[in-house]
Short mmCIF file of C-alpha atoms in Angstrom, two decimals:
data_model
loop_
_atom_site.label_atom_id
_atom_site.label_comp_id
_atom_site.label_asym_id
_atom_site.label_seq_id
_atom_site.Cartn_x
_atom_site.Cartn_y
_atom_site.Cartn_z
CA MET A 280 19.90 30.58 -5.00
CA HIS A 281 23.67 30.78 -5.22
CA GLY A 282 26.39 28.60 -3.67
CA TYR A 283 30.07 28.62 -2.64
CA PRO A 284 32.48 25.71 -2.37
CA GLY A 285 31.14 23.08 0.08
CA ALA A 286 28.07 25.14 0.87
CA VAL A 287 24.93 23.44 2.18
CA VAL A 288 21.74 24.83 0.78
CA GLY A 289 21.22 28.48 1.63
CA ARG A 290 21.01 31.97 0.25
CA ILE A 291 23.85 34.41 0.05
CA PRO A 292 23.69 38.07 -1.14
CA HIS A 293 23.59 38.26 -4.94
CA PRO A 294 22.89 41.83 -5.90
CA PRO A 295 21.07 43.02 -7.96
CA GLY A 296 18.61 40.13 -7.46
CA GLN A 297 19.98 38.02 -10.26
CA HIS A 298 18.10 34.89 -11.10
CA LEU A 299 17.68 32.25 -13.74
CA ASP A 300 14.27 30.49 -14.20
CA SER A 301 14.32 27.42 -16.48
CA THR A 302 11.42 25.47 -17.94
CA VAL A 303 12.11 22.34 -20.02
CA LEU A 304 9.34 20.54 -21.87
CA GLN A 305 10.49 17.08 -22.86
CA VAL A 306 8.60 15.66 -25.87
CA PHE A 307 9.30 11.97 -26.42
CA ALA A 308 8.14 9.14 -28.64
CA GLY A 309 9.09 5.53 -28.25
CA TYR A 310 8.44 2.05 -29.74
CA ASN A 311 8.82 -1.30 -28.09
CA PHE A 312 9.95 -3.94 -30.60
CA SER A 313 9.26 -6.64 -28.02
CA PRO A 314 8.41 -6.91 -24.32
CA ARG A 315 12.14 -6.79 -23.61
CA TRP A 316 13.55 -3.96 -25.75
CA GLY A 317 12.65 -0.75 -27.42
CA LEU A 318 13.80 2.76 -28.51
CA GLN A 319 12.90 6.25 -27.39
CA PHE A 320 13.44 9.60 -29.10
CA ASN A 321 13.58 12.70 -26.88
CA LEU A 322 13.16 16.38 -27.94
CA PRO A 323 13.64 19.08 -25.24
CA ILE A 324 12.01 22.52 -25.69
CA ILE A 325 13.68 25.06 -23.41
CA HIS A 326 12.76 28.43 -22.07
CA ARG A 327 14.99 30.44 -19.75
CA ALA A 328 14.39 33.87 -18.26
CA PHE A 329 17.26 35.61 -16.48
CA LEU A 330 18.51 38.77 -14.82
CA ARG A 331 22.21 39.26 -14.09
CA PRO A 332 24.81 42.01 -13.61
CA GLU A 333 27.05 42.71 -16.62
CA GLY A 334 29.78 45.02 -15.41
CA SER A 335 27.96 48.05 -13.97
CA ALA A 336 24.83 47.41 -16.10
CA ILE A 337 21.93 44.89 -15.79
CA ASP A 338 21.39 42.27 -18.47
CA GLN A 339 17.82 40.81 -18.50
CA GLY A 340 16.22 38.58 -21.14
CA THR A 341 15.08 35.24 -22.27
CA VAL A 342 16.33 32.37 -24.45
CA SER A 343 14.04 29.79 -26.02
CA GLY A 344 14.21 26.98 -28.50
CA ILE A 345 14.89 23.27 -28.95
CA GLY A 346 17.71 21.66 -27.05
CA ASP A 347 19.87 18.67 -28.00
CA VAL A 348 17.83 15.65 -29.02
CA SER A 349 18.66 12.18 -27.86
CA MET A 350 17.92 8.62 -28.97
CA THR A 351 18.18 5.80 -26.40
CA GLY A 352 17.60 2.09 -26.46
CA HIS A 353 16.45 0.10 -23.43
CA PHE A 354 16.68 -3.61 -22.73
CA ASN A 355 14.88 -5.56 -20.01
CA ILE A 356 17.29 -7.93 -18.27
CA LEU A 357 14.87 -9.20 -15.67
CA GLN A 358 11.04 -9.16 -15.46
CA ARG A 359 8.93 -11.04 -12.96
CA LYS A 360 5.32 -10.21 -12.19
CA GLU A 361 3.35 -12.19 -9.66
CA GLU A 362 0.07 -11.43 -7.82
CA ASN A 363 1.74 -10.05 -4.66
CA TRP A 364 5.15 -9.08 -5.91
CA GLY A 365 7.19 -8.12 -8.94
CA VAL A 366 10.67 -7.00 -10.00
CA SER A 367 12.06 -5.36 -13.15
CA TRP A 368 15.64 -4.46 -14.19
CA ASN A 369 16.48 -2.42 -17.28
CA VAL A 370 19.61 -1.07 -18.90
CA LEU A 371 19.82 1.72 -21.53
CA GLY A 372 22.34 3.25 -23.90
CA GLY A 373 22.10 6.08 -26.34
CA ILE A 374 23.46 9.18 -27.96
CA LYS A 375 22.80 12.93 -27.71
CA LEU A 376 23.03 14.98 -30.86
CA PRO A 377 23.95 18.71 -31.21
CA THR A 378 20.65 20.21 -32.37
CA GLY A 379 20.36 23.02 -29.83
CA ASP A 380 21.55 26.57 -30.50
CA THR A 381 25.03 27.17 -29.06
CA SER A 382 25.36 30.89 -29.69
CA ARG A 383 25.30 31.72 -25.98
CA LEU A 384 28.49 29.70 -25.46
CA ALA A 385 30.32 32.45 -27.41
CA GLU A 386 30.02 34.53 -24.25
CA GLU A 387 32.80 32.41 -22.74
CA LEU A 388 35.17 33.98 -25.28
CA HIS A 389 34.86 37.52 -23.95
CA GLU A 390 33.91 37.28 -20.28
CA VAL A 391 35.85 39.80 -18.12
CA GLU A 392 35.61 40.76 -14.50
CA VAL A 393 34.99 44.48 -13.92
CA PRO A 394 36.66 45.65 -10.62
CA GLY A 395 34.04 46.77 -8.14
CA ALA A 396 31.12 45.34 -10.15
CA PRO A 397 28.75 42.67 -8.74
CA GLU A 398 29.81 39.13 -9.55
CA SER A 399 27.58 37.23 -11.94
CA GLY A 400 26.54 33.64 -11.28
CA ILE A 401 24.93 33.24 -14.73
CA HIS A 402 27.17 32.65 -17.76
CA GLY A 403 26.95 31.44 -21.33
CA HIS A 404 27.25 27.78 -20.33
CA ASP A 405 24.15 28.23 -18.10
CA LEU A 406 22.07 29.90 -20.87
CA THR A 407 23.00 27.91 -23.95
CA LEU A 408 20.32 25.70 -25.50
CA GLY A 409 22.88 23.12 -26.77
CA SER A 410 26.40 22.02 -26.29
CA GLY A 411 27.49 21.45 -29.88
CA SER A 412 28.86 18.04 -28.90
CA VAL A 413 27.92 14.41 -29.59
CA ASP A 414 27.62 12.70 -26.22
CA GLY A 415 27.07 9.12 -24.99
CA LEU A 416 24.38 8.05 -22.48
CA VAL A 417 24.35 4.85 -20.38
CA GLY A 418 22.13 3.96 -17.48
CA THR A 419 20.09 1.45 -15.54
CA SER A 420 16.80 1.30 -13.61
CA LEU A 421 15.37 -1.10 -11.07
CA SER A 422 11.86 -1.43 -9.62
CA ALA A 423 10.42 -3.88 -7.06
CA ARG A 424 6.95 -4.34 -5.60
CA TRP A 425 5.61 -6.29 -2.63
CA ARG A 426 1.81 -5.99 -2.18
CA ARG A 427 1.15 -2.27 -2.00
CA LEU A 428 4.72 -1.26 -1.28
CA PHE A 429 7.36 -0.55 -3.95
CA PHE A 430 10.86 0.75 -4.48
CA THR A 431 12.49 2.25 -7.62
CA ALA A 432 16.05 3.36 -8.40
CA SER A 433 17.62 4.68 -11.55
CA ALA A 434 20.95 6.18 -12.65
CA GLN A 435 22.35 7.74 -15.82
CA TYR A 436 25.90 8.63 -16.81
CA SER A 437 26.62 11.18 -19.50
CA ILE A 438 29.86 10.93 -21.44
CA ARG A 439 30.65 14.33 -22.90
CA SER A 440 32.79 15.33 -25.84
CA THR A 441 34.16 18.74 -26.88
CA GLY A 442 31.52 20.94 -28.53
CA SER A 443 31.18 24.44 -29.86
CA TYR A 444 33.83 27.11 -29.12
CA ASP A 445 36.13 24.38 -27.72
CA TYR A 446 33.88 24.04 -24.70
CA ARG A 447 33.47 20.63 -23.09
CA TYR A 448 30.92 19.95 -20.40
CA ALA A 449 32.11 17.57 -17.74
CA ASN A 450 30.84 14.01 -17.50
CA ASP A 451 28.02 13.76 -14.97
CA VAL A 452 25.93 11.20 -13.22
CA THR A 453 22.27 11.69 -12.18
CA TRP A 454 20.28 9.33 -10.02
CA SER A 455 16.86 9.08 -8.31
CA GLY A 456 14.69 6.58 -6.46
CA GLY A 457 13.00 5.87 -3.20
CA PRO A 458 10.22 3.94 -1.37
CA GLY A 459 6.56 4.35 -2.12
CA GLY A 460 3.14 2.83 -1.74
CA TYR A 461 -0.12 2.43 -3.62
CA ILE A 462 -3.08 4.33 -2.24
CA LEU A 463 -5.25 2.74 -5.00
CA LEU A 464 -4.31 -0.51 -6.63
CA GLY A 465 -6.92 -1.99 -8.95
CA ASP A 466 -8.43 -2.11 -12.38
CA PRO A 467 -8.48 0.22 -14.20
CA TRP A 468 -6.91 2.81 -11.83
CA THR A 469 -3.80 3.00 -9.69
CA LEU A 470 -2.60 5.88 -7.52
CA SER A 471 0.72 5.91 -5.72
CA VAL A 472 2.83 8.23 -3.63
CA GLN A 473 6.60 8.06 -3.35
CA LEU A 474 9.38 9.76 -1.35
CA ASN A 475 11.83 10.55 -4.15
CA ILE A 476 15.50 11.13 -3.51
CA SER A 477 17.50 12.41 -6.45
CA GLY A 478 20.90 13.88 -7.07
CA GLU A 479 23.63 14.95 -9.49
CA GLN A 480 27.40 14.79 -9.44
CA LYS A 481 29.24 16.88 -12.09
CA GLY A 482 32.91 17.79 -12.32
CA LEU A 483 34.53 20.93 -13.89
CA ASP A 484 33.87 21.80 -17.51
CA THR A 485 36.80 22.58 -19.78
CA PHE A 486 37.08 25.66 -21.97
CA GLN A 487 39.95 25.93 -24.49
CA GLY A 488 41.94 23.35 -22.49
CA ALA A 489 41.45 25.07 -19.06
CA LYS A 490 39.20 23.99 -16.25
CA ALA A 491 36.19 26.30 -15.64
CA GLY A 492 36.10 26.65 -11.89
CA ASP A 493 32.51 27.72 -11.61
CA THR A 494 30.90 24.64 -13.09
CA GLY A 495 31.21 21.76 -10.58
CA THR A 496 28.15 20.62 -8.57
CA THR A 497 27.14 17.96 -6.11
CA ALA A 498 23.39 18.13 -5.32
CA VAL A 499 20.88 16.04 -3.49
CA TYR A 500 17.10 16.68 -3.61
CA LEU A 501 14.20 15.21 -1.61
CA GLY A 502 10.48 15.51 -2.25
CA PRO A 503 7.13 13.81 -2.81
CA GLU A 504 5.89 12.26 -6.06
CA LEU A 505 2.44 11.22 -7.13
CA GLN A 506 1.59 8.92 -10.03
CA LEU A 507 -1.87 8.18 -11.47
CA THR A 508 -2.39 5.41 -14.13
CA TRP A 509 -5.38 4.24 -16.12
CA LYS A 510 -5.42 0.75 -17.68
CA ASN A 511 -1.64 0.80 -18.04
CA ARG A 512 -2.24 3.08 -21.07
CA VAL A 513 -2.21 6.55 -19.59
CA SER A 514 -0.02 7.75 -16.67
CA LEU A 515 0.29 11.16 -15.04
CA GLU A 516 3.18 11.92 -12.77
CA VAL A 517 4.01 15.10 -10.76
CA GLY A 518 6.63 15.75 -8.10
CA VAL A 519 8.54 18.41 -6.25
CA ASP A 520 12.31 18.34 -5.53
CA LEU A 521 13.72 20.40 -2.64
CA PRO A 522 17.48 20.68 -2.33
CA VAL A 523 18.94 19.33 0.90
CA VAL A 524 22.63 19.33 -0.14
CA MET A 525 24.10 21.77 -2.64
CA ASN A 526 27.91 21.86 -2.96
CA THR A 527 29.41 24.05 -5.65
CA THR A 528 32.93 24.87 -6.75
CA SER A 529 32.38 28.61 -7.00
CA PHE A 530 29.75 31.36 -6.97
CA GLN A 531 27.03 29.67 -9.05
CA THR A 532 23.28 29.72 -9.67
CA VAL A 533 21.53 26.65 -8.29
CA PRO A 534 17.85 25.72 -7.93
CA ASP A 535 15.69 26.82 -5.03
CA TYR A 536 13.34 23.95 -6.03
CA ARG A 537 12.39 21.84 -9.00
CA ILE A 538 8.90 20.81 -10.19
CA HIS A 539 8.66 17.96 -12.64
CA GLY A 540 5.75 16.15 -14.25
CA SER A 541 4.96 13.86 -17.18
CA LEU A 542 2.00 12.63 -19.17
CA THR A 543 2.41 9.34 -21.03
CA PHE A 544 0.15 7.57 -23.55
CA ARG A 545 0.81 4.03 -24.57
CA PHE A 546 -0.76 2.66 -27.79
#
């Protein structure tokens, strides 16, 4: 899917069928030093397959490898658990380190438009595995439960610095949350379903001191999410995100849909 400025979700012609399929496997390990605070290390493993026009030719291929790792600390400000209700509020802060390959960002140095050739919506900043920058992360999450009903909300703000090839990704905020209910609530199993609303707001990146006009996005997604837990030790989560708003600042590649899942073990 591609978008223009202010566009609501929809397809526009994008010969010759260019596309970008991304898969990200997040491997994480954490340790709670107490019931109130802990640390988490995150390692993304990325695979991207793409097809795009390059002048009058077609460029098709894949990129794979580890992305930028991050370390975050979380602190529980409020925790109350009663028989029929509960509430929890957490804050987090951390750092992202430049461990991913940034060679694709070098494409930004020699991109040129060929008159009469199809416009590409896939660029080096879309394909790169890392940014080459050290970035800050701050966020918060809130959850509340009453009997079999619950509500969650979370937000994270990324503070970017200049990375490889004098390219700086714009600061961005991501958020998600929504109402849900427990289909099964007991010992040892719980099963819940949630209507998840998520989104992202990102400004324009900067390349060699100039704004990159094809990098800003405002997106909102909506979709169902299921979560299964066993004895509070194992949890399985799967969900689908469908775009309902997709505003871009130029001709850009954006998701048709997103599928996310997680499997967590607690020791």
